[in-house]
CSV table of C-alpha atoms in Angstrom, one decimal:
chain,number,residue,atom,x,y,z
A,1210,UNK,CA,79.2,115.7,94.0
A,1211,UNK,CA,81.4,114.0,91.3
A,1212,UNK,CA,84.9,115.3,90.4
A,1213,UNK,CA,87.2,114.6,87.6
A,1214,UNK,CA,90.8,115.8,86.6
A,1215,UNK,CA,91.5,116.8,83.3
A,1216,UNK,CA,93.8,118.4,81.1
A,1217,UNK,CA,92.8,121.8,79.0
A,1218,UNK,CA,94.9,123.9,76.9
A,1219,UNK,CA,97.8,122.5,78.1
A,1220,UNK,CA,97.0,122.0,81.8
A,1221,UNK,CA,95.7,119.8,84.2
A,1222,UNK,CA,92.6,120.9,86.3
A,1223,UNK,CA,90.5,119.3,88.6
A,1224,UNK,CA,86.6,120.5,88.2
A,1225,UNK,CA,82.8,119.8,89.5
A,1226,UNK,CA,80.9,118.0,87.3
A,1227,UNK,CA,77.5,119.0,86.4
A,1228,UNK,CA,74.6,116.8,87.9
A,1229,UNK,CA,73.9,116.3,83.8
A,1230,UNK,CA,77.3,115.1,83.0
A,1231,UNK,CA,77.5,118.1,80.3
A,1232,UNK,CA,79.4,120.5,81.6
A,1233,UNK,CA,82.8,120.9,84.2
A,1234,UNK,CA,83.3,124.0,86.4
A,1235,UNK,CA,87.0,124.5,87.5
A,1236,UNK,CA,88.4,124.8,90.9
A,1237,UNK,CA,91.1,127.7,91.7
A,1238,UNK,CA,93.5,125.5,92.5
A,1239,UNK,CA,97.6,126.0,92.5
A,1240,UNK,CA,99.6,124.2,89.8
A,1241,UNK,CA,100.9,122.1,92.8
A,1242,UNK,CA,97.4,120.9,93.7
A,1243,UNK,CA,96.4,120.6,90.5
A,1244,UNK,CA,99.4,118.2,89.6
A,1245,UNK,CA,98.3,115.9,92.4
A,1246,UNK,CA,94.3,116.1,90.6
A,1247,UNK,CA,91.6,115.7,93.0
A,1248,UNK,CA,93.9,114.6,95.7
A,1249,UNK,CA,93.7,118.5,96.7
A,1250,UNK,CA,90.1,118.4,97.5
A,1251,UNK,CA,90.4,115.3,99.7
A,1252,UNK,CA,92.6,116.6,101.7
A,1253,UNK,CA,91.3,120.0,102.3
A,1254,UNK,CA,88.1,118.3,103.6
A,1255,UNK,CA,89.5,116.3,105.6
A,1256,UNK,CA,91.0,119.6,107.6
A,1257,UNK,CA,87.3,121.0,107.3
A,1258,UNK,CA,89.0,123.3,104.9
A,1259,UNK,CA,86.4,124.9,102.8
A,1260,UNK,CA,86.6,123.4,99.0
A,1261,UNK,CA,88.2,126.2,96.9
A,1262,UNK,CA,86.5,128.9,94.8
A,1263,UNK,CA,85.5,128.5,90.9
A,1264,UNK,CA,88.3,129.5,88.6
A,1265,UNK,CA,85.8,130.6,85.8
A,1266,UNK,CA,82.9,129.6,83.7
A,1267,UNK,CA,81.7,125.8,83.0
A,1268,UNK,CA,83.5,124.2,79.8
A,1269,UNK,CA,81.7,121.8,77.9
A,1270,UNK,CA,82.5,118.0,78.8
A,1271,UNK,CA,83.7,117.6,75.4
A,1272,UNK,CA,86.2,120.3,74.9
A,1273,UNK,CA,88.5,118.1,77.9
A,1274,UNK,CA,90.7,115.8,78.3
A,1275,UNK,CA,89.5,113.6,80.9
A,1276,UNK,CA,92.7,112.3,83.4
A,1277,UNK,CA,92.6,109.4,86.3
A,1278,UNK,CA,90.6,111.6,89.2
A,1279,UNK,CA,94.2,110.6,91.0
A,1280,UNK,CA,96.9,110.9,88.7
A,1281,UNK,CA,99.8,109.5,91.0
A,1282,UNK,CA,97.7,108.2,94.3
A,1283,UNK,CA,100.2,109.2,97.1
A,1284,UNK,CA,101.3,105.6,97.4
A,1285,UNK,CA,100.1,101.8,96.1
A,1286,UNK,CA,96.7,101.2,96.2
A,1287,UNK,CA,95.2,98.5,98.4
A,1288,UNK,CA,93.8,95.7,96.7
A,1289,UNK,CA,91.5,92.9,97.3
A,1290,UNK,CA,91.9,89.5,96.1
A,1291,UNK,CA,89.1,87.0,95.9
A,1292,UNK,CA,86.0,89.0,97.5
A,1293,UNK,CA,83.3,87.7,95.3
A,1294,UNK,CA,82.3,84.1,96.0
A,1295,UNK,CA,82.0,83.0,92.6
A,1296,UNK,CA,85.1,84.6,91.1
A,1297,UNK,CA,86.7,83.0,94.1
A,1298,UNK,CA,85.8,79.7,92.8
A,1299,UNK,CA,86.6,80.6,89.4
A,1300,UNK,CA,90.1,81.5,90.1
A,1301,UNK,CA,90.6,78.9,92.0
A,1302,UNK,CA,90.3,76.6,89.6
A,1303,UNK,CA,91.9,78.3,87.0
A,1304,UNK,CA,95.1,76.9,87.8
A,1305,UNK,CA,96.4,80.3,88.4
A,1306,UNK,CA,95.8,80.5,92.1
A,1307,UNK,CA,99.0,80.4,94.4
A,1308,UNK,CA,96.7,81.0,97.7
A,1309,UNK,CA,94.9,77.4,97.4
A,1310,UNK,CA,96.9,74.7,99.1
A,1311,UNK,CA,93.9,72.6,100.2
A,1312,UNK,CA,90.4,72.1,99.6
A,1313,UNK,CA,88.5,74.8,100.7
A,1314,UNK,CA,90.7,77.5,100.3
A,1315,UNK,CA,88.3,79.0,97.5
A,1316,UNK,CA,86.4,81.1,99.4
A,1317,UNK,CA,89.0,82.4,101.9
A,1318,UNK,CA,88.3,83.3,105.5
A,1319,UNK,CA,90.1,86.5,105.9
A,1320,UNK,CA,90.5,89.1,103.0
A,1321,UNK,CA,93.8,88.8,100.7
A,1322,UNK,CA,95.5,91.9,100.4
A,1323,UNK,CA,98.1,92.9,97.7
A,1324,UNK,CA,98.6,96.3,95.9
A,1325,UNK,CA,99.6,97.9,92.8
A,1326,UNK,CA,102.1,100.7,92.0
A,1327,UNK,CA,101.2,103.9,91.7
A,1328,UNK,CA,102.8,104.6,88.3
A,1329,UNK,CA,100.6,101.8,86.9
A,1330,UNK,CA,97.6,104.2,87.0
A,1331,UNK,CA,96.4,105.7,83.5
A,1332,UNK,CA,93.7,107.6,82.1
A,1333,UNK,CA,90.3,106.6,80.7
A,1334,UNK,CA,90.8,106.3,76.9
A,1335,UNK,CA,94.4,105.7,77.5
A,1336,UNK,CA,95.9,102.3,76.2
A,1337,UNK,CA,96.3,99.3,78.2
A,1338,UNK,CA,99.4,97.9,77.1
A,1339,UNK,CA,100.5,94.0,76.1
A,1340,UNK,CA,104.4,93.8,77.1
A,1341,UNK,CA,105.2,92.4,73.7
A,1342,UNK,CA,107.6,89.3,74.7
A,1343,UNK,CA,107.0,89.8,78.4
A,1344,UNK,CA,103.8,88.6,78.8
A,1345,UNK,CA,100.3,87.4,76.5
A,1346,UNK,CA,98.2,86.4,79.9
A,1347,UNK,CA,96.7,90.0,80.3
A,1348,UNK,CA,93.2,90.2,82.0
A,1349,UNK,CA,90.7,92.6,83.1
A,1350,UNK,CA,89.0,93.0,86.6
A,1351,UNK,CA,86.4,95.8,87.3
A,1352,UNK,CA,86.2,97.1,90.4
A,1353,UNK,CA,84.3,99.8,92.9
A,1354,UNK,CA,87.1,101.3,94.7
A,1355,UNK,CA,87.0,103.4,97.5
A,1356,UNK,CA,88.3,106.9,98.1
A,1357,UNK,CA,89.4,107.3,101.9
A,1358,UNK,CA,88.7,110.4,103.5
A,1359,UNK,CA,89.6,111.0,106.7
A,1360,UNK,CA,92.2,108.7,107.6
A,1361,UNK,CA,92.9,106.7,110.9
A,1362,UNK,CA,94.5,103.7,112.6
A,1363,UNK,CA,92.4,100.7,113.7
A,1364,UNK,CA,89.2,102.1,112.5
A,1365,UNK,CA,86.2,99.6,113.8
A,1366,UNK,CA,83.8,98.6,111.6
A,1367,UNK,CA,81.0,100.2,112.9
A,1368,UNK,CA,82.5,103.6,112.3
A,1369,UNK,CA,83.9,103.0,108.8
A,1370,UNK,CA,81.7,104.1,106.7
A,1371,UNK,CA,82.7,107.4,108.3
A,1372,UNK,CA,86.3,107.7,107.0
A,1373,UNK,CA,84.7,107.2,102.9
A,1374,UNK,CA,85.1,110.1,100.7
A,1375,UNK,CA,84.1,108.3,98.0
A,1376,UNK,CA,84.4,106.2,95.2
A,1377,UNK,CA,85.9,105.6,92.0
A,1378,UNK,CA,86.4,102.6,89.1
A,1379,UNK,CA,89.5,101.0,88.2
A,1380,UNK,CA,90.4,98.2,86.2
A,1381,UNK,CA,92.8,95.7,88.0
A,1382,UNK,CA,94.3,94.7,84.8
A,1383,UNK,CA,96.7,91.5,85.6
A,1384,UNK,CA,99.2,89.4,84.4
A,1385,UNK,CA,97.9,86.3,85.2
A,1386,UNK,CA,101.5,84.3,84.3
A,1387,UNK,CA,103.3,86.5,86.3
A,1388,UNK,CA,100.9,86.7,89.1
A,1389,UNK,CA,101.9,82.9,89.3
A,1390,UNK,CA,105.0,82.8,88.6
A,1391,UNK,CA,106.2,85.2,90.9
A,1392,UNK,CA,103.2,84.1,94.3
A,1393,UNK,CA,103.0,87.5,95.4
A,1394,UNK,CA,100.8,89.4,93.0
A,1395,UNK,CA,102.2,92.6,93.2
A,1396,UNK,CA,104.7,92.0,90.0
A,1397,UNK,CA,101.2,90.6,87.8
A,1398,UNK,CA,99.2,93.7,88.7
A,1399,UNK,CA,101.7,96.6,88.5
A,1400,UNK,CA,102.8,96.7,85.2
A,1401,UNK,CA,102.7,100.1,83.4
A,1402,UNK,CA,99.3,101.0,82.5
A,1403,UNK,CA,97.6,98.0,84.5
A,1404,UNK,CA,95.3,100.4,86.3
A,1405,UNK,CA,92.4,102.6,84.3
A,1406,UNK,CA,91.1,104.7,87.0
A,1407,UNK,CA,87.4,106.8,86.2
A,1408,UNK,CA,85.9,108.6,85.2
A,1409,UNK,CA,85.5,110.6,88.3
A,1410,UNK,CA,85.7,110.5,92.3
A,1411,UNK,CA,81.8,110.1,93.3
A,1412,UNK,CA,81.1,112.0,97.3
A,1413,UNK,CA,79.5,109.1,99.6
A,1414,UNK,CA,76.6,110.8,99.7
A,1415,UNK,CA,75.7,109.7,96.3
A,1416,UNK,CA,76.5,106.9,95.8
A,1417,UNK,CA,76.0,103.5,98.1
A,1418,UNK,CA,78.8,101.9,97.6
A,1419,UNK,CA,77.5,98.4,99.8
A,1420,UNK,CA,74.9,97.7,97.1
A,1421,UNK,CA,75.3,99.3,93.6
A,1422,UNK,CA,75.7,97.1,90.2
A,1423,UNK,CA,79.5,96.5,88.4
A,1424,UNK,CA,79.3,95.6,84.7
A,1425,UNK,CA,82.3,95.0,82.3
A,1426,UNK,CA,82.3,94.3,78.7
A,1427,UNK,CA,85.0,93.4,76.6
A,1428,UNK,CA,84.2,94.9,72.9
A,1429,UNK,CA,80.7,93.8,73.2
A,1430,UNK,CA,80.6,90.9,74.9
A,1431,UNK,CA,79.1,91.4,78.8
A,1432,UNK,CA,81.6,89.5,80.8
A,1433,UNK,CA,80.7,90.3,84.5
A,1434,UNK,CA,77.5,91.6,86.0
A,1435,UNK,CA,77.6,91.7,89.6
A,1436,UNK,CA,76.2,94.0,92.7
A,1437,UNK,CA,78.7,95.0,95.5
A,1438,UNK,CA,76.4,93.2,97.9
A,1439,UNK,CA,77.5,90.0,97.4
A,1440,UNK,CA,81.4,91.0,98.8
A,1441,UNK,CA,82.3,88.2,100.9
A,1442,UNK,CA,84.0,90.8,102.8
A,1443,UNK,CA,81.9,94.1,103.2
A,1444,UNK,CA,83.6,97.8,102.8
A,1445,UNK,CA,83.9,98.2,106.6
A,1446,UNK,CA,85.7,94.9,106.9
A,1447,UNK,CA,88.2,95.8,104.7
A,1448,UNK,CA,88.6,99.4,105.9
A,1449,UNK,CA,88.7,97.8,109.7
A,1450,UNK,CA,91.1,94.7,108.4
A,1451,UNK,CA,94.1,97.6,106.9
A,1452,UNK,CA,93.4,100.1,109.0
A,1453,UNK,CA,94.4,97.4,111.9
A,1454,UNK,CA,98.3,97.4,111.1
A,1455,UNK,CA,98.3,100.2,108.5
A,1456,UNK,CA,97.6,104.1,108.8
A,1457,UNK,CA,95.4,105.1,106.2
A,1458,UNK,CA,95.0,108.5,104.9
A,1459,UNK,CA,93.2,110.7,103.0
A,1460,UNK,CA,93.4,110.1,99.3
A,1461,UNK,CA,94.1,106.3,99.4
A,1462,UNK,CA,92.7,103.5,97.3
A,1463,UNK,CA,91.0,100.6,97.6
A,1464,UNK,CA,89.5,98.1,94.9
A,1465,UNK,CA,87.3,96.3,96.6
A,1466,UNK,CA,87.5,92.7,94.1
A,1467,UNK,CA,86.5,91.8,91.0
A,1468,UNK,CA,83.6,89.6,90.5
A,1469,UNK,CA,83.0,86.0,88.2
A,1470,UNK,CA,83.8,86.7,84.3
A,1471,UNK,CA,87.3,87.4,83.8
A,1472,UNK,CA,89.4,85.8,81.0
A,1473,UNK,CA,91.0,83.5,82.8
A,1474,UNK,CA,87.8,82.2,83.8
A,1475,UNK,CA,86.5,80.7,80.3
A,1476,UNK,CA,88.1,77.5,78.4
A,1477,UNK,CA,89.7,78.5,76.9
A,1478,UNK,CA,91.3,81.9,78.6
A,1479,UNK,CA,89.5,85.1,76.8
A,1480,UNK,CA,92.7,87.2,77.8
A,1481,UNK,CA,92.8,90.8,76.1
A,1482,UNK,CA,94.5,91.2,72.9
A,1483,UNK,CA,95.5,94.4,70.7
A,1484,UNK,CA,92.2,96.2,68.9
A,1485,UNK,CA,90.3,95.1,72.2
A,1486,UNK,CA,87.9,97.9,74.1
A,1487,UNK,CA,87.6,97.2,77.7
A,1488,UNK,CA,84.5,99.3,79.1
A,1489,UNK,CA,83.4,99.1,83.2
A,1490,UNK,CA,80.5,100.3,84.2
A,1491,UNK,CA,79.2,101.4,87.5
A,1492,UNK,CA,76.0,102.5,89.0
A,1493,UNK,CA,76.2,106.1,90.3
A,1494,UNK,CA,79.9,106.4,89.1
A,1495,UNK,CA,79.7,106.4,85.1
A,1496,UNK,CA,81.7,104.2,82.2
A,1497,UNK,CA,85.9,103.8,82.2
A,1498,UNK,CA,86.6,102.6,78.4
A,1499,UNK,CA,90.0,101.7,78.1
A,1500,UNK,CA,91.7,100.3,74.2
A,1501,UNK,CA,93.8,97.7,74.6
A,1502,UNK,CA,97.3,98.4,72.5
């Protein structure tokens, strides 16, 4: 099934979306659960609570307001850096890459882990925004990101796949100066509205998240075409590489790595500017179009 969150005279719901994309159905949810969007759901399947009852008829797509399927996640989500092999050769020698101190440190041999802020998170159509003064060096990043269902602590690989709810998009949009400047990366990727999550949250069932095609235009121009099979490291690795140290639970994020084509990438940089569209596209999930303001 695919959920969204979205806001209708006045209020925030969280609905099933038709198989046709036309048409939302809301859940009878309470205003707390519906402040926290499609976080509700999550969590009451991973009780084996039954999902909720339909609060009325289905509203045309149109008449809403779509909202990030996870308005505030419940804490930062985990990011990858460097999971694509050409990207990782890419931003390596972009000049921008703290992590590479010798040669070979390209491709790297265990995943790189940062995060980003929840109150980074915006809507699709919502503006991505240039801190006028603070920084110029704003990229994109398009990423499949996984929705954690049941959550755990040291999760093997081989059982996983089992602890996915599902998937969503989200733009890790970066500060590339300040993701140098500063060495950690959590400064460069948490600025407000550095992370366009959407449309919706798509059920594992439907989608196959180890193999499924990531596209990203700026304005017109296609500036990364990749599948999520060529991950250095796979979706259980990752899940089995946080879940090691870290608790996860249900409801959190993680962007699985952008592929070769950001801005930084070209010579010169193609970093956003103001009156630039940003659009991702994923197979099985749908488009996130973001302006940049």
């Amino acid at each position: 099934m695919k959920v969204i969150t979205y806001w209708y005279s006045g209020t925030r719901h969280v609905g099933l979306l038709s198989p046709d994309g036309s048409t939302v159905t809301p859940f009878a949810l309470g205003e707390r659960e519906r402040e926290v969007g499609a976080l509700a759901l999550i969590e009451m399947m991973a009780t084996n609570l039954p999902l909720p009852a339909f609060a009325g008829s289905p509203l045309p797509l149109a008449s809403v307001r779509l909202d990030a399927p996870l308005p505030r996640p419940r804490r930062n989500i985990f990011c990858v850096g460097k999971n694509y092999r050409e990207h990782a050769r890419e931003f390596a020698h972009s000049g921008f890459d703290t992590s590479v101190t010798k040669p070979g440190d390209d491709i790297p041999r265990y995943p790189i882990i940062f995060s980003k802020v929840p109150e980074s998170v915006i809507a699709p159509d919502a503006a991505i925004r240039i801190p006028a003064g603070v920084s110029e060096a704003i990229d994109y990043e398009a990423e499949l990101t996984i929705v954690i269902g049941r959550g755990g602590y040291g999760i093997p690989a081989a059982s996983a796949m089992e602890h996915v709810w599902g998937y969503t998009i989200i733009n890790d949009v970066t500060a590339r100066d300040w993701q140098q400047r500063h060495r950690q990366w959590l400064m460069g990727k948490s600025f407000d509205t550095f992370c366009p999550m959407g449309p919706c949250l798509v059920t594992a069932d439907e989608l196959n998240g180890t193999d499924t095609g990531v596209r990203c235009w700026v304005n017109d121009e296609l500036r990364q075409d990749a599948r999520t099979s060529d991950l250095i490291f796979d979706i259980p690795t990752l899940i089995e590489t946080i879940s090691a140290g870290i608790t996860l639970y249900p409801g959190d994020l993680i962007a699985t790595g952008t592929s070769v084509g950001v801005g930084v990438g070209f010579n010169p940089p193609k970093y956003l500017k103001s009156g630039d569209r940003v659009r991702i596209e994923i197979d099985g999930i749908g488009v996130l179009e973001n302006p940049v303001a």
